[in-house]
Short mmCIF file of N, CA, C and O in Angstrom, two decimals:
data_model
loop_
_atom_site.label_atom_id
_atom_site.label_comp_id
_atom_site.label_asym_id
_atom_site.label_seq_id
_atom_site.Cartn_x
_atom_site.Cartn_y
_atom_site.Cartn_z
N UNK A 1 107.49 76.19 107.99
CA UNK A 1 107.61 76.05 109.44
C UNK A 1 108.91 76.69 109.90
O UNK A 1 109.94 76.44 109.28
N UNK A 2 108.94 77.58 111.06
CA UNK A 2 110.10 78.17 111.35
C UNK A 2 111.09 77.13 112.29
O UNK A 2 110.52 76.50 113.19
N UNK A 3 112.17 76.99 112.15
CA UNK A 3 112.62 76.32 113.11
C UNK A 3 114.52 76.66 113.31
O UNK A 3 115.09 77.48 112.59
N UNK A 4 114.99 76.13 114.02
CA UNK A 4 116.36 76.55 114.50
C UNK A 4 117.00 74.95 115.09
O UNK A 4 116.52 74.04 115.78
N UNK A 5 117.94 75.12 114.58
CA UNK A 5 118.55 73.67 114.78
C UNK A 5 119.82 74.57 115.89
O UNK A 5 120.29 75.67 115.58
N UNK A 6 120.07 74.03 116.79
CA UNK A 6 121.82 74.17 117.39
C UNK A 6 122.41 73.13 117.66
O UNK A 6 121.97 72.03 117.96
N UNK A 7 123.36 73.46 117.56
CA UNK A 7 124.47 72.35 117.33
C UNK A 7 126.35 72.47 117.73
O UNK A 7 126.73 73.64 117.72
N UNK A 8 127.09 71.79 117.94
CA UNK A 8 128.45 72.32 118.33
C UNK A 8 128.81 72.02 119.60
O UNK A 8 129.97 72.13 120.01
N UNK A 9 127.77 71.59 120.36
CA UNK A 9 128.32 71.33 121.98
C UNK A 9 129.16 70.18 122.00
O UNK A 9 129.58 69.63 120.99
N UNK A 10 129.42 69.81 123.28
CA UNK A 10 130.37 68.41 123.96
C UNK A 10 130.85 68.60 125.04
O UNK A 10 130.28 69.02 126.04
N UNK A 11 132.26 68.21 124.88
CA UNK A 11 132.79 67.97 125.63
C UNK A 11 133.89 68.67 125.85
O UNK A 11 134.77 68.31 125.07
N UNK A 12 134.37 69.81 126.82
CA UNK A 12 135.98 70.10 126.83
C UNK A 12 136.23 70.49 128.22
O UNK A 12 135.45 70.83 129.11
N UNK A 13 137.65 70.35 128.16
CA UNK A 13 138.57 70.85 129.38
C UNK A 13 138.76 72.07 129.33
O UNK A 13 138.84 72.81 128.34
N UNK A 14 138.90 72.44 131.11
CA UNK A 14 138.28 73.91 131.60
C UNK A 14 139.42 74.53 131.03
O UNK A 14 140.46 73.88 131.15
N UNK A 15 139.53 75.97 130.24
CA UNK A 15 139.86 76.86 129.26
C UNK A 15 139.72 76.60 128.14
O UNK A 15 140.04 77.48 127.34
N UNK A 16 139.20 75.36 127.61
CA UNK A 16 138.75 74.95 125.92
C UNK A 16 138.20 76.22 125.46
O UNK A 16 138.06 77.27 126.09
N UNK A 17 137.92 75.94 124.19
CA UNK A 17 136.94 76.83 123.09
C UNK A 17 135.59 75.83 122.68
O UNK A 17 135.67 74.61 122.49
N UNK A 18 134.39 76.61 122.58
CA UNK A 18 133.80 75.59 121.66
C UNK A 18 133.11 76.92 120.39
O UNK A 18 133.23 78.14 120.53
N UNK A 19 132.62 76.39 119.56
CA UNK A 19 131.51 77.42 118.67
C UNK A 19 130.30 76.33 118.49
O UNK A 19 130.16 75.17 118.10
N UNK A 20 129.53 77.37 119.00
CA UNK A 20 127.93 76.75 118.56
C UNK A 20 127.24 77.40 117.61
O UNK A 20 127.35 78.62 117.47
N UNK A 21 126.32 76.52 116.70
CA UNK A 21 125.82 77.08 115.63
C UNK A 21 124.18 77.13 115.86
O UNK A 21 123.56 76.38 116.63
N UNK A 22 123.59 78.17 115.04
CA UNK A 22 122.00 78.32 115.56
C UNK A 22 122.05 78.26 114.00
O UNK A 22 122.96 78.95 113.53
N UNK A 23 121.26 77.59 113.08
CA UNK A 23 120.61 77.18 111.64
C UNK A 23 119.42 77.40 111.77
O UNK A 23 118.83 76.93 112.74
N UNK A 24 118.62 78.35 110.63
CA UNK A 24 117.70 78.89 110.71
C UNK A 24 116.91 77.56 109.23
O UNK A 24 117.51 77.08 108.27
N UNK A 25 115.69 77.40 109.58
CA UNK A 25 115.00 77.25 108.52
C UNK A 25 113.41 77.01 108.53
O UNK A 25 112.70 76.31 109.25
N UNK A 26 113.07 78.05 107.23
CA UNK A 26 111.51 78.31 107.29
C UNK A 26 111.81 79.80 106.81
O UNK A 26 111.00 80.27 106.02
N UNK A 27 112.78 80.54 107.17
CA UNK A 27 112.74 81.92 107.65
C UNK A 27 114.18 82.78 107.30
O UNK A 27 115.06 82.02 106.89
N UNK A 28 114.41 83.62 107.34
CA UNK A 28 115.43 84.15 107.27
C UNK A 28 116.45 84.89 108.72
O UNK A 28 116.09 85.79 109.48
N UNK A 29 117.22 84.46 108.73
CA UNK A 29 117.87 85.25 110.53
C UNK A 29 118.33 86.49 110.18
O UNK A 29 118.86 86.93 111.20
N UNK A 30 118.44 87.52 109.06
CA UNK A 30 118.28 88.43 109.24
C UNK A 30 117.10 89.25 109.50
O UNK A 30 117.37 90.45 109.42
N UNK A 31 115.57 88.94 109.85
CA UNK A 31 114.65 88.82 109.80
C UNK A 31 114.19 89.08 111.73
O UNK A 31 113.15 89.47 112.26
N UNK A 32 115.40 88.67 112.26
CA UNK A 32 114.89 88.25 113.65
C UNK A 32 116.48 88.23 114.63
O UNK A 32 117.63 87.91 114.34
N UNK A 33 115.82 88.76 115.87
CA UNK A 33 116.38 88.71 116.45
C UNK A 33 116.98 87.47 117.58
O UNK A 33 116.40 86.97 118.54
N UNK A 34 118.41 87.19 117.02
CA UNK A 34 118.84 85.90 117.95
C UNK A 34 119.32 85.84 119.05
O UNK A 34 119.60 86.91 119.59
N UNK A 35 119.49 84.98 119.54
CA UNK A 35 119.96 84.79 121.27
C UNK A 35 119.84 83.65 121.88
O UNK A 35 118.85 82.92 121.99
N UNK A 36 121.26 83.50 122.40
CA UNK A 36 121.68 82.33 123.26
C UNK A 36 121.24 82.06 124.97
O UNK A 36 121.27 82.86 125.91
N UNK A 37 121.02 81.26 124.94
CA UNK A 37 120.81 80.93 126.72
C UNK A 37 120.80 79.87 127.00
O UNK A 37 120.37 79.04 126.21
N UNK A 38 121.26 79.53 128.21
CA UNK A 38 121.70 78.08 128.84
C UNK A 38 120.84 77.61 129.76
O UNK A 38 119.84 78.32 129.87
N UNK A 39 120.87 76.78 130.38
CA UNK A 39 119.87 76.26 131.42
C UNK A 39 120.77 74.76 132.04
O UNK A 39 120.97 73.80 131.30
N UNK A 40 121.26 74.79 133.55
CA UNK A 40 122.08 73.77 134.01
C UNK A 40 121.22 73.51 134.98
O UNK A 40 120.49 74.38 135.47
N UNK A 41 121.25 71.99 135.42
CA UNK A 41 120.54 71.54 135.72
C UNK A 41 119.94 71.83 137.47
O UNK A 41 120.65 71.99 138.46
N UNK A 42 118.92 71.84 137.42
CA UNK A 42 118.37 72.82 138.73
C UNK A 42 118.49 74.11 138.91
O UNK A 42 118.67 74.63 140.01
N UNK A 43 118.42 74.64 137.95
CA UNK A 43 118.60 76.08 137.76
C UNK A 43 117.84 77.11 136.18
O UNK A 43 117.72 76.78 135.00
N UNK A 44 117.64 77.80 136.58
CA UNK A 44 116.10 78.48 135.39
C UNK A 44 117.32 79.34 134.39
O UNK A 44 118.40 79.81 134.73
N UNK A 45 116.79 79.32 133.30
CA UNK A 45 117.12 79.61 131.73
C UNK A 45 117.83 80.49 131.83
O UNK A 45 117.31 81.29 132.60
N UNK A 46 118.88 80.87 131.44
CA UNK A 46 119.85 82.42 131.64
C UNK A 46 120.16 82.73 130.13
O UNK A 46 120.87 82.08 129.36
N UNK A 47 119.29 84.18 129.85
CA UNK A 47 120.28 84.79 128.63
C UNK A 47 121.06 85.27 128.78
O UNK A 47 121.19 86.12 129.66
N UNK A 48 122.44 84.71 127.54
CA UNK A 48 123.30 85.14 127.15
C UNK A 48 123.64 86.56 126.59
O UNK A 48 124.07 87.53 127.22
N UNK A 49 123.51 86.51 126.00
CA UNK A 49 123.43 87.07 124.97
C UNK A 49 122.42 87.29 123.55
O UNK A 49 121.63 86.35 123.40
N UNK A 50 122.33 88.64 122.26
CA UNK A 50 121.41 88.68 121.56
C UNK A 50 122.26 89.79 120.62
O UNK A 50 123.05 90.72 120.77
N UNK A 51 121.52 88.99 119.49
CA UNK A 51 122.22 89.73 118.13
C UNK A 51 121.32 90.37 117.01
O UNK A 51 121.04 89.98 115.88
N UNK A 52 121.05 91.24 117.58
CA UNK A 52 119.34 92.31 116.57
C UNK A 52 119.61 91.75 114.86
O UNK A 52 120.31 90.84 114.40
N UNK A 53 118.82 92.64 114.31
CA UNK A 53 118.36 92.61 113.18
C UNK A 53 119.73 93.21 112.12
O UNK A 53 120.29 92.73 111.14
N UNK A 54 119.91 94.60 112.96
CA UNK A 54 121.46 95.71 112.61
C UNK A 54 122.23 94.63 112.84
O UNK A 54 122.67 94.19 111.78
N UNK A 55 122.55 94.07 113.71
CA UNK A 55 124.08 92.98 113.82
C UNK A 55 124.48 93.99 115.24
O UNK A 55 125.61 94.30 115.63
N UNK A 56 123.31 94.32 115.77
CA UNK A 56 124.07 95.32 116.94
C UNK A 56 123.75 93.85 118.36
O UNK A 56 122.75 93.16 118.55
N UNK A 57 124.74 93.88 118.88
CA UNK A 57 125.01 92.57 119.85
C UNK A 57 125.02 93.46 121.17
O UNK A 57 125.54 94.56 121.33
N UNK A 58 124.13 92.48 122.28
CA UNK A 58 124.22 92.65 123.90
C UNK A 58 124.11 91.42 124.61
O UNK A 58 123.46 90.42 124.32
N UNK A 59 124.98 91.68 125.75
CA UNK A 59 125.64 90.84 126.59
C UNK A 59 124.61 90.62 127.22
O UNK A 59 123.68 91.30 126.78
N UNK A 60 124.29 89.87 128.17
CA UNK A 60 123.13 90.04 129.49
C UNK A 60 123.91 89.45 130.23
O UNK A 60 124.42 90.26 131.00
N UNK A 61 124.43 88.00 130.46
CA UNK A 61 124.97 87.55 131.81
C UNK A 61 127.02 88.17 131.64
O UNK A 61 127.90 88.15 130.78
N UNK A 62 126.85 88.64 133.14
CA UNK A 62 128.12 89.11 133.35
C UNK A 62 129.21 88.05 132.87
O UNK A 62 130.26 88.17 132.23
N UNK A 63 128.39 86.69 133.59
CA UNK A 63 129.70 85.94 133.76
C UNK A 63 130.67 85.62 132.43
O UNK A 63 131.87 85.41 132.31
N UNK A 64 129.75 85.68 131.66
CA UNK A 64 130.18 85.29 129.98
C UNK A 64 130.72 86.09 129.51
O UNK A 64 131.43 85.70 128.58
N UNK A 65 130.77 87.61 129.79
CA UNK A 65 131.23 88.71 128.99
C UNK A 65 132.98 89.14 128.92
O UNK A 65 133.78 89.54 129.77
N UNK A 66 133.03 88.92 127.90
CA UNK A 66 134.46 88.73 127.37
C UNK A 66 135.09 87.72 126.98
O UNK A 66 136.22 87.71 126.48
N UNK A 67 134.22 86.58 127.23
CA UNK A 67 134.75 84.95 126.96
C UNK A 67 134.06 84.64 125.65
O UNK A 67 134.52 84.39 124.54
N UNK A 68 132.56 84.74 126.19
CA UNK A 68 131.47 84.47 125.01
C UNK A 68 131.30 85.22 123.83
O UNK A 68 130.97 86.32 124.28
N UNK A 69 131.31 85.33 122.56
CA UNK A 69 131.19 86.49 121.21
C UNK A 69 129.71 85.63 120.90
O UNK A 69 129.46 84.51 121.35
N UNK A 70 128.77 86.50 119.98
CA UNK A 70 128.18 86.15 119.62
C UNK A 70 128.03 86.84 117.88
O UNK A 70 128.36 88.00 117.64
N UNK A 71 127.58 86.03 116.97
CA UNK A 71 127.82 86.58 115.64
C UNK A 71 126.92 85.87 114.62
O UNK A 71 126.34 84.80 114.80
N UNK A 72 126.90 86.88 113.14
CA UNK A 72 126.08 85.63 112.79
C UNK A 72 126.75 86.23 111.36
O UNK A 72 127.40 87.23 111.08
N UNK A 73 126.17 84.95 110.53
CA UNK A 73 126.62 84.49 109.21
C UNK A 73 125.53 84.60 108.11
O UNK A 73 125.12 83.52 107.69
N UNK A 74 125.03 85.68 107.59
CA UNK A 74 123.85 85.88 106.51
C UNK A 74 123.88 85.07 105.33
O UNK A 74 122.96 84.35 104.92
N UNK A 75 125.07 85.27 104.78
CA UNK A 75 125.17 83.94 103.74
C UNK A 75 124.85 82.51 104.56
O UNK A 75 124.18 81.83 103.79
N UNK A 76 124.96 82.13 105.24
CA UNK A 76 124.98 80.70 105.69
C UNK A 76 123.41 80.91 106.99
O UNK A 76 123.10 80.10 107.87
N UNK A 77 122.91 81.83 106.77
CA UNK A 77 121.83 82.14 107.48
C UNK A 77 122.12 81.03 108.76
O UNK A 77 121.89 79.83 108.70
N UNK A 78 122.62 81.70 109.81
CA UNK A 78 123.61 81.02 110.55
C UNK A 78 123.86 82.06 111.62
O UNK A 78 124.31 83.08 111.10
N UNK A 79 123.72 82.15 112.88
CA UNK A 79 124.15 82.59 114.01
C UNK A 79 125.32 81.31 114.95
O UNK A 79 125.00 80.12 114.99
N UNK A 80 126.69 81.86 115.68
CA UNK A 80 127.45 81.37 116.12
C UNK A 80 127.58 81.97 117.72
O UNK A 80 127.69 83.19 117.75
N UNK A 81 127.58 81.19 119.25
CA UNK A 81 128.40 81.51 119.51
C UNK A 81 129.74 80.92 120.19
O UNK A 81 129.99 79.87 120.78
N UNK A 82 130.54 82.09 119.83
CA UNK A 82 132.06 81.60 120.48
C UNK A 82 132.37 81.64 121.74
O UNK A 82 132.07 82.68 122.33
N UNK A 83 133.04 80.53 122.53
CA UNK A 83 133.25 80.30 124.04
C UNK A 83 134.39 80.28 124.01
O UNK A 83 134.97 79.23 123.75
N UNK A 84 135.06 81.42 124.26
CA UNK A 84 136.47 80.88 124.92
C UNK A 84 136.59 80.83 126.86
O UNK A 84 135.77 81.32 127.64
N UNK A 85 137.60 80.22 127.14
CA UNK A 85 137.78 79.83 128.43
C UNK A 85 136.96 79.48 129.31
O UNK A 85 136.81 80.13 130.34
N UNK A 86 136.33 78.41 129.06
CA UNK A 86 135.64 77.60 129.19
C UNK A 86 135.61 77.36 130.56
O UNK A 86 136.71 76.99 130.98
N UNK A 87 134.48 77.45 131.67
CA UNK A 87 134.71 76.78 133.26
C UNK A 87 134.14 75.94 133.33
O UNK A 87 133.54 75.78 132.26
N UNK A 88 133.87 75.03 134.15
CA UNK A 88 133.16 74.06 135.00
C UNK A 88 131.71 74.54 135.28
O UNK A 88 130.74 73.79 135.25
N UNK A 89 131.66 75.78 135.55
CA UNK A 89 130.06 76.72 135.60
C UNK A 89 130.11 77.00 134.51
O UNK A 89 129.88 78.21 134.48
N UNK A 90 130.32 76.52 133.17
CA UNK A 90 129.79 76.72 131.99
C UNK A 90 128.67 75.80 131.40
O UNK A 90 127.84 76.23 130.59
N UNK A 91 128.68 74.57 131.82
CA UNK A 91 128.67 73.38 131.74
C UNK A 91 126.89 73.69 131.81
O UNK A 91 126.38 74.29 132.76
N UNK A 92 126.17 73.19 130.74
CA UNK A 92 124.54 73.28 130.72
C UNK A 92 124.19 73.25 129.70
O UNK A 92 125.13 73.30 128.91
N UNK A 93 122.82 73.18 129.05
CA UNK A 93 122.28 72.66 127.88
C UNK A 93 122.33 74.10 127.32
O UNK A 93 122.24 75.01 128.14
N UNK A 94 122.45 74.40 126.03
CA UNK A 94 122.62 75.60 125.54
C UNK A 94 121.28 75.97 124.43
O UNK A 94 121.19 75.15 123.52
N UNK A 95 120.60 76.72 124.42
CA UNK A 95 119.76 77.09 123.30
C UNK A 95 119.70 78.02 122.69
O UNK A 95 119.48 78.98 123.43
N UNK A 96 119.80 78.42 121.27
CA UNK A 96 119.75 79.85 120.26
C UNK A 96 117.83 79.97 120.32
O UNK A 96 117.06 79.03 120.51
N UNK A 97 117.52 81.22 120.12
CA UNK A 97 116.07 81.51 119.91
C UNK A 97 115.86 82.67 119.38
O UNK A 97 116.75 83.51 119.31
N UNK A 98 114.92 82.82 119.04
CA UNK A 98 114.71 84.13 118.09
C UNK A 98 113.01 85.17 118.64
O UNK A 98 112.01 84.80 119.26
N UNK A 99 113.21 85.86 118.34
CA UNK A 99 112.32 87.15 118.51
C UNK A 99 112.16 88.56 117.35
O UNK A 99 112.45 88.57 116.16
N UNK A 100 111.72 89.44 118.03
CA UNK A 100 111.58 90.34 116.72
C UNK A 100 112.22 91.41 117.53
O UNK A 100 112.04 92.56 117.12
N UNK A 101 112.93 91.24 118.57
CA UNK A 101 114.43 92.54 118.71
C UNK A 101 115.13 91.80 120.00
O UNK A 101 114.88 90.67 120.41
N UNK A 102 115.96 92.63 120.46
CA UNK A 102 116.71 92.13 121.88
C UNK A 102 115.95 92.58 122.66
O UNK A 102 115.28 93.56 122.33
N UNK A 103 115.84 92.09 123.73
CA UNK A 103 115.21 93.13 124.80
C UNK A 103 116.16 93.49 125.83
O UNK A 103 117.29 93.02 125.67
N UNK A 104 115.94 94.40 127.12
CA UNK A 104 116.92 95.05 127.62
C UNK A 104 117.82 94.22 128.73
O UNK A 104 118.96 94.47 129.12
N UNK A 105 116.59 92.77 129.23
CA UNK A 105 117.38 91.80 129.77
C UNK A 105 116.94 89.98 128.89
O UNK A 105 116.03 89.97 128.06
N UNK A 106 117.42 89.13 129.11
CA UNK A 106 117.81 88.05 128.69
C UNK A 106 116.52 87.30 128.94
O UNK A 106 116.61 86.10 129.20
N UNK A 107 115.13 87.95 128.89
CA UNK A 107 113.36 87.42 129.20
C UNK A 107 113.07 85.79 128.64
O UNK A 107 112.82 85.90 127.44
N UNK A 108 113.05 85.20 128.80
CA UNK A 108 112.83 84.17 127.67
C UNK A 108 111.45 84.06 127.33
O UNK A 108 111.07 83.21 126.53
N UNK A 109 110.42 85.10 128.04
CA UNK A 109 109.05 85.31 127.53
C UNK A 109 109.04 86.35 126.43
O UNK A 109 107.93 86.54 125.93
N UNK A 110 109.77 86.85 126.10
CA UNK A 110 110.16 87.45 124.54
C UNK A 110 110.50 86.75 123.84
O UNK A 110 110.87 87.38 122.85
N UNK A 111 110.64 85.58 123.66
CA UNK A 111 111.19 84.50 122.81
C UNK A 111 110.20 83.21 122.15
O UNK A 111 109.92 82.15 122.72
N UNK A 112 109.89 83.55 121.12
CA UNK A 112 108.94 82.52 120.83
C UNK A 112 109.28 81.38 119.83
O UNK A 112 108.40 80.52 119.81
N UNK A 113 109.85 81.25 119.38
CA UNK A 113 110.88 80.09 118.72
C UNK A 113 112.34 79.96 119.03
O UNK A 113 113.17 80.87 118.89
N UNK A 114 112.72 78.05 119.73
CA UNK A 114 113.63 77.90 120.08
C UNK A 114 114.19 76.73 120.01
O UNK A 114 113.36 75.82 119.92
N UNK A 115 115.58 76.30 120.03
CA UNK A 115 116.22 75.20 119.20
C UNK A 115 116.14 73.99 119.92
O UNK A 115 115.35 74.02 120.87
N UNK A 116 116.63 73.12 119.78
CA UNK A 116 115.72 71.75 120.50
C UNK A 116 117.44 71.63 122.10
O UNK A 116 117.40 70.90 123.09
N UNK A 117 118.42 72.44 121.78
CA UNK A 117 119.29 72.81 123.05
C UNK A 117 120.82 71.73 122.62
O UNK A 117 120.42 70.67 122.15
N UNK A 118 121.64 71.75 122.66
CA UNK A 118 122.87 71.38 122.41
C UNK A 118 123.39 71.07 123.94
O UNK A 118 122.64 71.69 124.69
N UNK A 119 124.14 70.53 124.52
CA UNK A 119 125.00 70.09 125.66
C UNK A 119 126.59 70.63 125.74
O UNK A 119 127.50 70.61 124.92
N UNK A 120 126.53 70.93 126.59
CA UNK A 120 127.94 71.59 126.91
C UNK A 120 128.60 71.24 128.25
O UNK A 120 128.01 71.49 129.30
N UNK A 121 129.82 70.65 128.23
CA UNK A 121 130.02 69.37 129.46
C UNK A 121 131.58 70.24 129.21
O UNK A 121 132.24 69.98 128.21
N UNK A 122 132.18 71.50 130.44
CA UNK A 122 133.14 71.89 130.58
C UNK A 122 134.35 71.02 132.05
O UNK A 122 134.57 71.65 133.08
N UNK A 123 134.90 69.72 131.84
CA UNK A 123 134.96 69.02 132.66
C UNK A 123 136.60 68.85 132.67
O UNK A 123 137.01 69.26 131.59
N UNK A 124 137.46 68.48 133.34
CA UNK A 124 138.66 67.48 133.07
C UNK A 124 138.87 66.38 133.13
O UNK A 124 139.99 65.94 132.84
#
């Protein structure tokens, strides 16, 4: 059974760091293409970001770009991503998902396996 665990969210004050982890099992994540996206409440799914098969990485939402890294870990069959400076509009349930490439925007109808979503509460 393919599945994706994420994990790493909480709680931090606005400029924190957090790292979230996407755990693959059933399958291999070099195998597939990963990608992060959030969803806050009253508001529809936004990709992040996506990390191909090559390890070649694209941004999709502006707002994240330069704060957010995204990366992954083959030994630990393991995708991460990193948040630095953290806002108050960061703040939303976060999910890793996988596909068989990136696509050119952040679709979540390209996405057919996805993690059960982690919480991310950027507050003071």
């Amino acid at each position: 059974e393919v599945q994706l665990v994420d994990s790493g969210g909480g709680l931090v004050h606005p400029g924190g760091s957090l790292i979230l982890s996407c755990a693959a099992s059933g399958f291999t994540l070099d195998d597939y293409a990963i990608a992060w996206f959030r969803q806050a409440p009253g508001k529809e799914r936004e990709g992040l970001s996506c990390i191909d098969t090559g390890d070649r990485t694209t941004v999709w939402a502006d707002s994240v770009n330069g704060r957010f890294t995204i990366s992954k870990n083959s030994a630990n069959n393991a995708v991460y991503l990193q948040m630095n400076s953290l806002k108050p509009e960061d703040t939303a349930v976060y999910y890793c998902a996988a596909s068989h490439g990136c696509p050119f925007s952040g679709r979540t109808s390209y996405f057919s396996s996805w993690g059960q979503g982690t919480q991310v509460t950027v507050s003071s």
